[in-house]
Short mmCIF file of C-alpha atoms in Angstrom, two decimals:
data_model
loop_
_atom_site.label_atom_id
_atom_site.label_comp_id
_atom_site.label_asym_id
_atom_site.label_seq_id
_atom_site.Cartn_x
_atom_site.Cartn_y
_atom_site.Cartn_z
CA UNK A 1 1.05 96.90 53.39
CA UNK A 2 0.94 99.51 56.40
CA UNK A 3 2.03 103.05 54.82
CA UNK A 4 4.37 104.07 56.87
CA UNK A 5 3.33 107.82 59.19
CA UNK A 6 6.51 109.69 57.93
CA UNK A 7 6.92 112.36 60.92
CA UNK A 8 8.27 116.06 60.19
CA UNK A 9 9.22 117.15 63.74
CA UNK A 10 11.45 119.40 64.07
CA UNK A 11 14.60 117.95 65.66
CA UNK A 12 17.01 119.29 67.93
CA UNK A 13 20.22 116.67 68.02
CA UNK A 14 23.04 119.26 68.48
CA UNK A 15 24.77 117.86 71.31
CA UNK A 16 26.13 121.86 72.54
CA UNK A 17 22.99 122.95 72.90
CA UNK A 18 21.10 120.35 74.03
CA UNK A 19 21.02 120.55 78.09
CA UNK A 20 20.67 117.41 79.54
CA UNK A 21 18.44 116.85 82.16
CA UNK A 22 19.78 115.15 85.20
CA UNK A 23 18.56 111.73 84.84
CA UNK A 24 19.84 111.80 81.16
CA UNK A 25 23.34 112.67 82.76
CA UNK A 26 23.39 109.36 84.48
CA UNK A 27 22.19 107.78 81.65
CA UNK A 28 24.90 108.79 79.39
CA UNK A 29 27.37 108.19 82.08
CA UNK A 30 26.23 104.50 82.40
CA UNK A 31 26.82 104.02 79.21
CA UNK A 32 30.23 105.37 78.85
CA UNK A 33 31.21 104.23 82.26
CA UNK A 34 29.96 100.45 80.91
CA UNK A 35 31.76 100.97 77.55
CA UNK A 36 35.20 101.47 79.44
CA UNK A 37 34.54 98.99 81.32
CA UNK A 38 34.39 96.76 78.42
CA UNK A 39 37.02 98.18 76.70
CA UNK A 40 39.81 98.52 79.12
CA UNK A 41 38.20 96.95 82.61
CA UNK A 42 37.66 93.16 81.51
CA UNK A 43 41.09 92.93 80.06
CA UNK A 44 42.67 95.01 83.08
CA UNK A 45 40.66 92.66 85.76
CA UNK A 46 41.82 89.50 84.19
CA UNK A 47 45.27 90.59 83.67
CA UNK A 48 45.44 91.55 86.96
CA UNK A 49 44.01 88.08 88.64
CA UNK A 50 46.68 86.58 86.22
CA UNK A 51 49.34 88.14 87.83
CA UNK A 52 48.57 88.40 90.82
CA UNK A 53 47.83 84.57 91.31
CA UNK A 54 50.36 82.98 89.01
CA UNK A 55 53.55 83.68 91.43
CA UNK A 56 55.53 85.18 94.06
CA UNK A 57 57.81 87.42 91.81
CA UNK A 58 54.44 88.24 89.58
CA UNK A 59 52.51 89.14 92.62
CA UNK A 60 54.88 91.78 93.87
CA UNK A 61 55.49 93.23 90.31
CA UNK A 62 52.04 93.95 89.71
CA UNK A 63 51.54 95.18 93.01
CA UNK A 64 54.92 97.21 92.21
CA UNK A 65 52.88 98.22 88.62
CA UNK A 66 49.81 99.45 90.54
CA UNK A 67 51.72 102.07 92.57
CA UNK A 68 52.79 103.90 88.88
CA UNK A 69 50.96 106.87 89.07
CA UNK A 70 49.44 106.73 85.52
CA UNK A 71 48.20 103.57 86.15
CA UNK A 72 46.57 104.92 89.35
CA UNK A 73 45.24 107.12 87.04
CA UNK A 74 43.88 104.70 84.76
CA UNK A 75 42.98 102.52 88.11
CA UNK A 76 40.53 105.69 89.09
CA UNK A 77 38.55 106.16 85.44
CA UNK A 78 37.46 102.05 86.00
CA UNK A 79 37.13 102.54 89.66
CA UNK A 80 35.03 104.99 89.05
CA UNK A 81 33.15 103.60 86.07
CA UNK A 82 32.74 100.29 88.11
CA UNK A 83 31.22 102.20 90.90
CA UNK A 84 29.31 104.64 88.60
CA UNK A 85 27.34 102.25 86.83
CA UNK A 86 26.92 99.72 89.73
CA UNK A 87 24.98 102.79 91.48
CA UNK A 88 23.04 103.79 88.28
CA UNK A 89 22.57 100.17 87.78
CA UNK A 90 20.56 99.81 90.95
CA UNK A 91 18.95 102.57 90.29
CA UNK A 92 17.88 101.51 86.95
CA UNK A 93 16.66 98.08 88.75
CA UNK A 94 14.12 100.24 91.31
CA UNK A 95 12.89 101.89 88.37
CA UNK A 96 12.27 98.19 87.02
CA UNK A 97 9.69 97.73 89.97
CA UNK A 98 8.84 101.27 89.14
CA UNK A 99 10.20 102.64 92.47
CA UNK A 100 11.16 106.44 92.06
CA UNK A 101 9.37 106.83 88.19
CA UNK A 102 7.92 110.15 89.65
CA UNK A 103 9.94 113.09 88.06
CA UNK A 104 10.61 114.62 90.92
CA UNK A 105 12.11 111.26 92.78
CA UNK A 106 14.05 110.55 89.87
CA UNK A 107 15.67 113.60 89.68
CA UNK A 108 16.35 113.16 93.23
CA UNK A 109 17.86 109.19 92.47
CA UNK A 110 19.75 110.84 90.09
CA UNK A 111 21.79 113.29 92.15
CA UNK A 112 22.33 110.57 94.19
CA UNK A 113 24.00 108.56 91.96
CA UNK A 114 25.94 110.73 90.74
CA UNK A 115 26.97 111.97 94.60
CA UNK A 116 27.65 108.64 96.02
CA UNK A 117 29.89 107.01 93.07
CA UNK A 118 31.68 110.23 93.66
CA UNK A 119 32.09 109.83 97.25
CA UNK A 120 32.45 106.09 97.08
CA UNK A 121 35.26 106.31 94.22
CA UNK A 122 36.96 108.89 96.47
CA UNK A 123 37.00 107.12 99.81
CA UNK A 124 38.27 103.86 97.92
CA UNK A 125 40.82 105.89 95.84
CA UNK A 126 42.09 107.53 99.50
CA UNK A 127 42.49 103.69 100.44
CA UNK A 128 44.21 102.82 97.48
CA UNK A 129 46.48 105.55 97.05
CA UNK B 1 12.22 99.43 68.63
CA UNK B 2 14.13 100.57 66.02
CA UNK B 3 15.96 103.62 67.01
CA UNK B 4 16.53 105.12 63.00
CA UNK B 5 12.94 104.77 63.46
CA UNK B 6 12.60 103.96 59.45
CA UNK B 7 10.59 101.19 58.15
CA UNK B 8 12.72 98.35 56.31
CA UNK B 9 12.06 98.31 53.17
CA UNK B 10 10.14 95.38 51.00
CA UNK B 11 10.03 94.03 54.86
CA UNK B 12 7.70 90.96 53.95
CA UNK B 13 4.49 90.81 53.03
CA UNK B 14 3.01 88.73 56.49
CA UNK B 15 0.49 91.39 57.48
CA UNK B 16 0.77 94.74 58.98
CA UNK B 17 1.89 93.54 62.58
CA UNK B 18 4.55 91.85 60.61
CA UNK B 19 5.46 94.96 58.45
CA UNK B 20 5.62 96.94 61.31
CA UNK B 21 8.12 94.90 63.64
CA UNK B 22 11.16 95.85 63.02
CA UNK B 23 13.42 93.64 65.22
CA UNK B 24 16.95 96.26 65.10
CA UNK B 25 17.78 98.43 68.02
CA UNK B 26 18.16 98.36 71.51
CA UNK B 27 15.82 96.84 73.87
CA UNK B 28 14.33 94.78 71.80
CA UNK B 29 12.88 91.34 73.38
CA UNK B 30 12.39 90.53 76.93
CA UNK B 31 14.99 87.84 76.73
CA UNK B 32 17.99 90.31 76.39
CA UNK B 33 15.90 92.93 79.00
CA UNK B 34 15.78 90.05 81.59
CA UNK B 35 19.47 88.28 81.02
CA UNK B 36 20.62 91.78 81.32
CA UNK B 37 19.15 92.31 85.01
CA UNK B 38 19.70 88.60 86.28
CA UNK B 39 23.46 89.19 85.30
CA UNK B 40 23.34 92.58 86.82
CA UNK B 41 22.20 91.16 90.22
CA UNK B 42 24.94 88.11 89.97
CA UNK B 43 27.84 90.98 89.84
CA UNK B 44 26.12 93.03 92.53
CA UNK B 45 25.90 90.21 94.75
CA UNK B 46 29.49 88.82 93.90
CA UNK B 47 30.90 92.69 94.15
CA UNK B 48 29.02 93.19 97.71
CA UNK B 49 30.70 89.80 99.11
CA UNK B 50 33.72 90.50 97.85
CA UNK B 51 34.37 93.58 99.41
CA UNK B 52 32.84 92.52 102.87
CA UNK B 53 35.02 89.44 102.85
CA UNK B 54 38.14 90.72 101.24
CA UNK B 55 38.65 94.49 101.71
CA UNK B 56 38.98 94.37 105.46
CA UNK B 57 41.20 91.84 105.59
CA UNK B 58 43.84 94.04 103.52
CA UNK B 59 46.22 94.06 102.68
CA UNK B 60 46.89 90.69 101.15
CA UNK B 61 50.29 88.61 100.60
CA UNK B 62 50.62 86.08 97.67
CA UNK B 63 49.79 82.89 99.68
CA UNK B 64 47.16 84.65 101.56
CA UNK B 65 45.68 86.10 98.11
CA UNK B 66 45.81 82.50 96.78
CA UNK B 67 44.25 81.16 99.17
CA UNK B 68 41.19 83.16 98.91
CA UNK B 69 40.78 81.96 95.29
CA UNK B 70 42.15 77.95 95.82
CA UNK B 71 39.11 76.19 97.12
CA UNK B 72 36.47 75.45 94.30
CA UNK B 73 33.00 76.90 95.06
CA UNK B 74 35.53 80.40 95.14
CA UNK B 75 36.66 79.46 92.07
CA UNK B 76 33.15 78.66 90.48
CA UNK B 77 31.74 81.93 92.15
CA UNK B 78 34.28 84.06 90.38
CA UNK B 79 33.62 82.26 87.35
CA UNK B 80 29.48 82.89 87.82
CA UNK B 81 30.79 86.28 88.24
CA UNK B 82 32.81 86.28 84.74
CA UNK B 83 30.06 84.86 83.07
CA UNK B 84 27.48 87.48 83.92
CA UNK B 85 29.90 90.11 82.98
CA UNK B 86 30.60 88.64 79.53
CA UNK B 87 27.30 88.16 78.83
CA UNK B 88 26.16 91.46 80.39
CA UNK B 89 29.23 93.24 78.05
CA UNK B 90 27.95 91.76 74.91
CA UNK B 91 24.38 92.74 75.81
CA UNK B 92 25.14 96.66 76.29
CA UNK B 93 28.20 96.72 73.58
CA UNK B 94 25.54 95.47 70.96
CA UNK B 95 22.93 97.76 72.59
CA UNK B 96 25.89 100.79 71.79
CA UNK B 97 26.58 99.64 68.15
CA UNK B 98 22.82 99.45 67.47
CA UNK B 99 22.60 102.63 68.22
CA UNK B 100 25.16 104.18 66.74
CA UNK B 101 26.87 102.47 64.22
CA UNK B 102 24.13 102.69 61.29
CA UNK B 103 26.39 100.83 58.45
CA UNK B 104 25.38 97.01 58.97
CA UNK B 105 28.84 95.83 57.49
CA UNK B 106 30.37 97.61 59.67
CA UNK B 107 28.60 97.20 63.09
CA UNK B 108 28.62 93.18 62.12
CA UNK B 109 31.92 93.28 61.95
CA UNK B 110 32.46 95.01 65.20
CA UNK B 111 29.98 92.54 66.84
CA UNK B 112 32.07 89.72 65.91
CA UNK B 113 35.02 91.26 67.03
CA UNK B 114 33.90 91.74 70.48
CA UNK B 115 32.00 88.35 70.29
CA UNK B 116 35.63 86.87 69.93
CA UNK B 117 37.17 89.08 72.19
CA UNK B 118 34.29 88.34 75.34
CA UNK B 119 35.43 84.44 74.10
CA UNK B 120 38.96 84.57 74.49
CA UNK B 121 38.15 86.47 77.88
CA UNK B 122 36.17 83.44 79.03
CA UNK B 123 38.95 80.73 78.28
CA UNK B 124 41.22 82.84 79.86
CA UNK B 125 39.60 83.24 83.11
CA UNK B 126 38.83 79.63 83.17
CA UNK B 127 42.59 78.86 82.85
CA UNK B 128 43.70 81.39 85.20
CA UNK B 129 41.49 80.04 87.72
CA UNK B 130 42.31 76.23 87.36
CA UNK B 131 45.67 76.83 86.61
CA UNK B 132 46.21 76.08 90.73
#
């Protein structure tokens, strides 16, 4: 039997004082951007394709739903928590083939991502709106 | 690796490689690391085609909407589409609980639920996309 190496860092896990560096930002944000997705996207998406392909009269009242502002609202969050971690996503695939690992590149990636979901949620919610 | 970081107790008694593995946690097994990517790239490549075909061509009536989704290779691509993104939800919901939801009752309880849930989700795609 391996003794276990019991280690008696000190630890630091209070989330107020703890400043997270950038590339920890999107990584927190992909997660709670993926977790909304799950937990209100999926069912949103396929309710959506439901109604909008079933019929006529459904069509136009879930197009008629969509123009509610709090479920423009709600339409923005997963907009931008599709478009969030699609962006972090990719990043997260270059750093697969270890493109950008260098801490100064992935800080860079990082603003990035964080930039262009902004951006790219904006200019679709402009569309949308 | 296990993210509590604490040894399981009375773990076996195979050998120190074996005492040592402790298979809870995120990001354990290639398996799970690769499925997660290869469904990743299915969505981005769906989501990318989508919105090149579809978005300029907005807005849509019902019969024009339809039609996008009536002939089958649409319908199997948006089904490829649900599939990675059921299987890439289970993936990073059970990679959440693992790391945060310590009691085992409990987080096996929540992984059935959403197990169910990404289920139902499935069947109900499929019908919605066969249904004309």
């Amino acid at each position: 039997m391996a003794t276990p190496v019991v280690k008696s860092r000190p630890k630091n896990l209070n989330l107020l004082t703890i400043r997270l560096p950038l590339p920890g930002i999107v990584s927190i944000f992909h997660r709670i951007s993926g977790a909304l997705l799950f937990l209100l996207g999926i069912p949103f998406l396929l309710a959506m394709l439901q109604g909008s392909l079933a019929n006529a009269e459904s069509f136009s009242h879930w197009g008629a739903l969509l123009t509610a502002p709090l479920v423009k609202l709600v339409l923005f969050v997963l907009l931008w928590s599709f478009i969030h971690h699609f962006c972090a996503g990719i990043r997260f695939l270059l750093l697969d083939i270890h493109v950008g690992v260098k801490i100064d590149a992935a800080r860079k990636s990082s603003l990035w991502v964080i930039v262009v979901s902004l951006f790219l949620t904006l200019v679709a919610g402009v569309m949308l709106w | 690796m296990g993210h509590s970081g604490k040894p399981i107790p009375n773990a076996g008694s195979g050998g120190d490689a074996v005492v040592n593995r402790i298979a809870v946690g995120a990001h354990y097994g290639l398996k799970d690391w690769l499925v997660q990517r290869v469904s990743a790239i299915v969505m981005a490549v769906y989501s990318v085609g989508f919105a090149v075909c579809v978005l300029p061509r907005m807005p849509y009536g019902f019969d024009s909407w339809r039609a996008l989704f009536a002939p089958a290779w649409s319908k199997i691509a948006a089904l490829l589409f649900i599939a990675a993104l059921l299987v890439h939800a289970w993936i990073g919901v059970r990679d959440i609980f693992m790391d945060y939801i310590k009691p085992m009752g409990v987080r096996l309880t929540l992984q059935i639920g959403v197990i169910l849930a990404l289920l139902v989700y499935g069947l109900w795609a499929i019908t919605i996309l066969w249904s004309f």
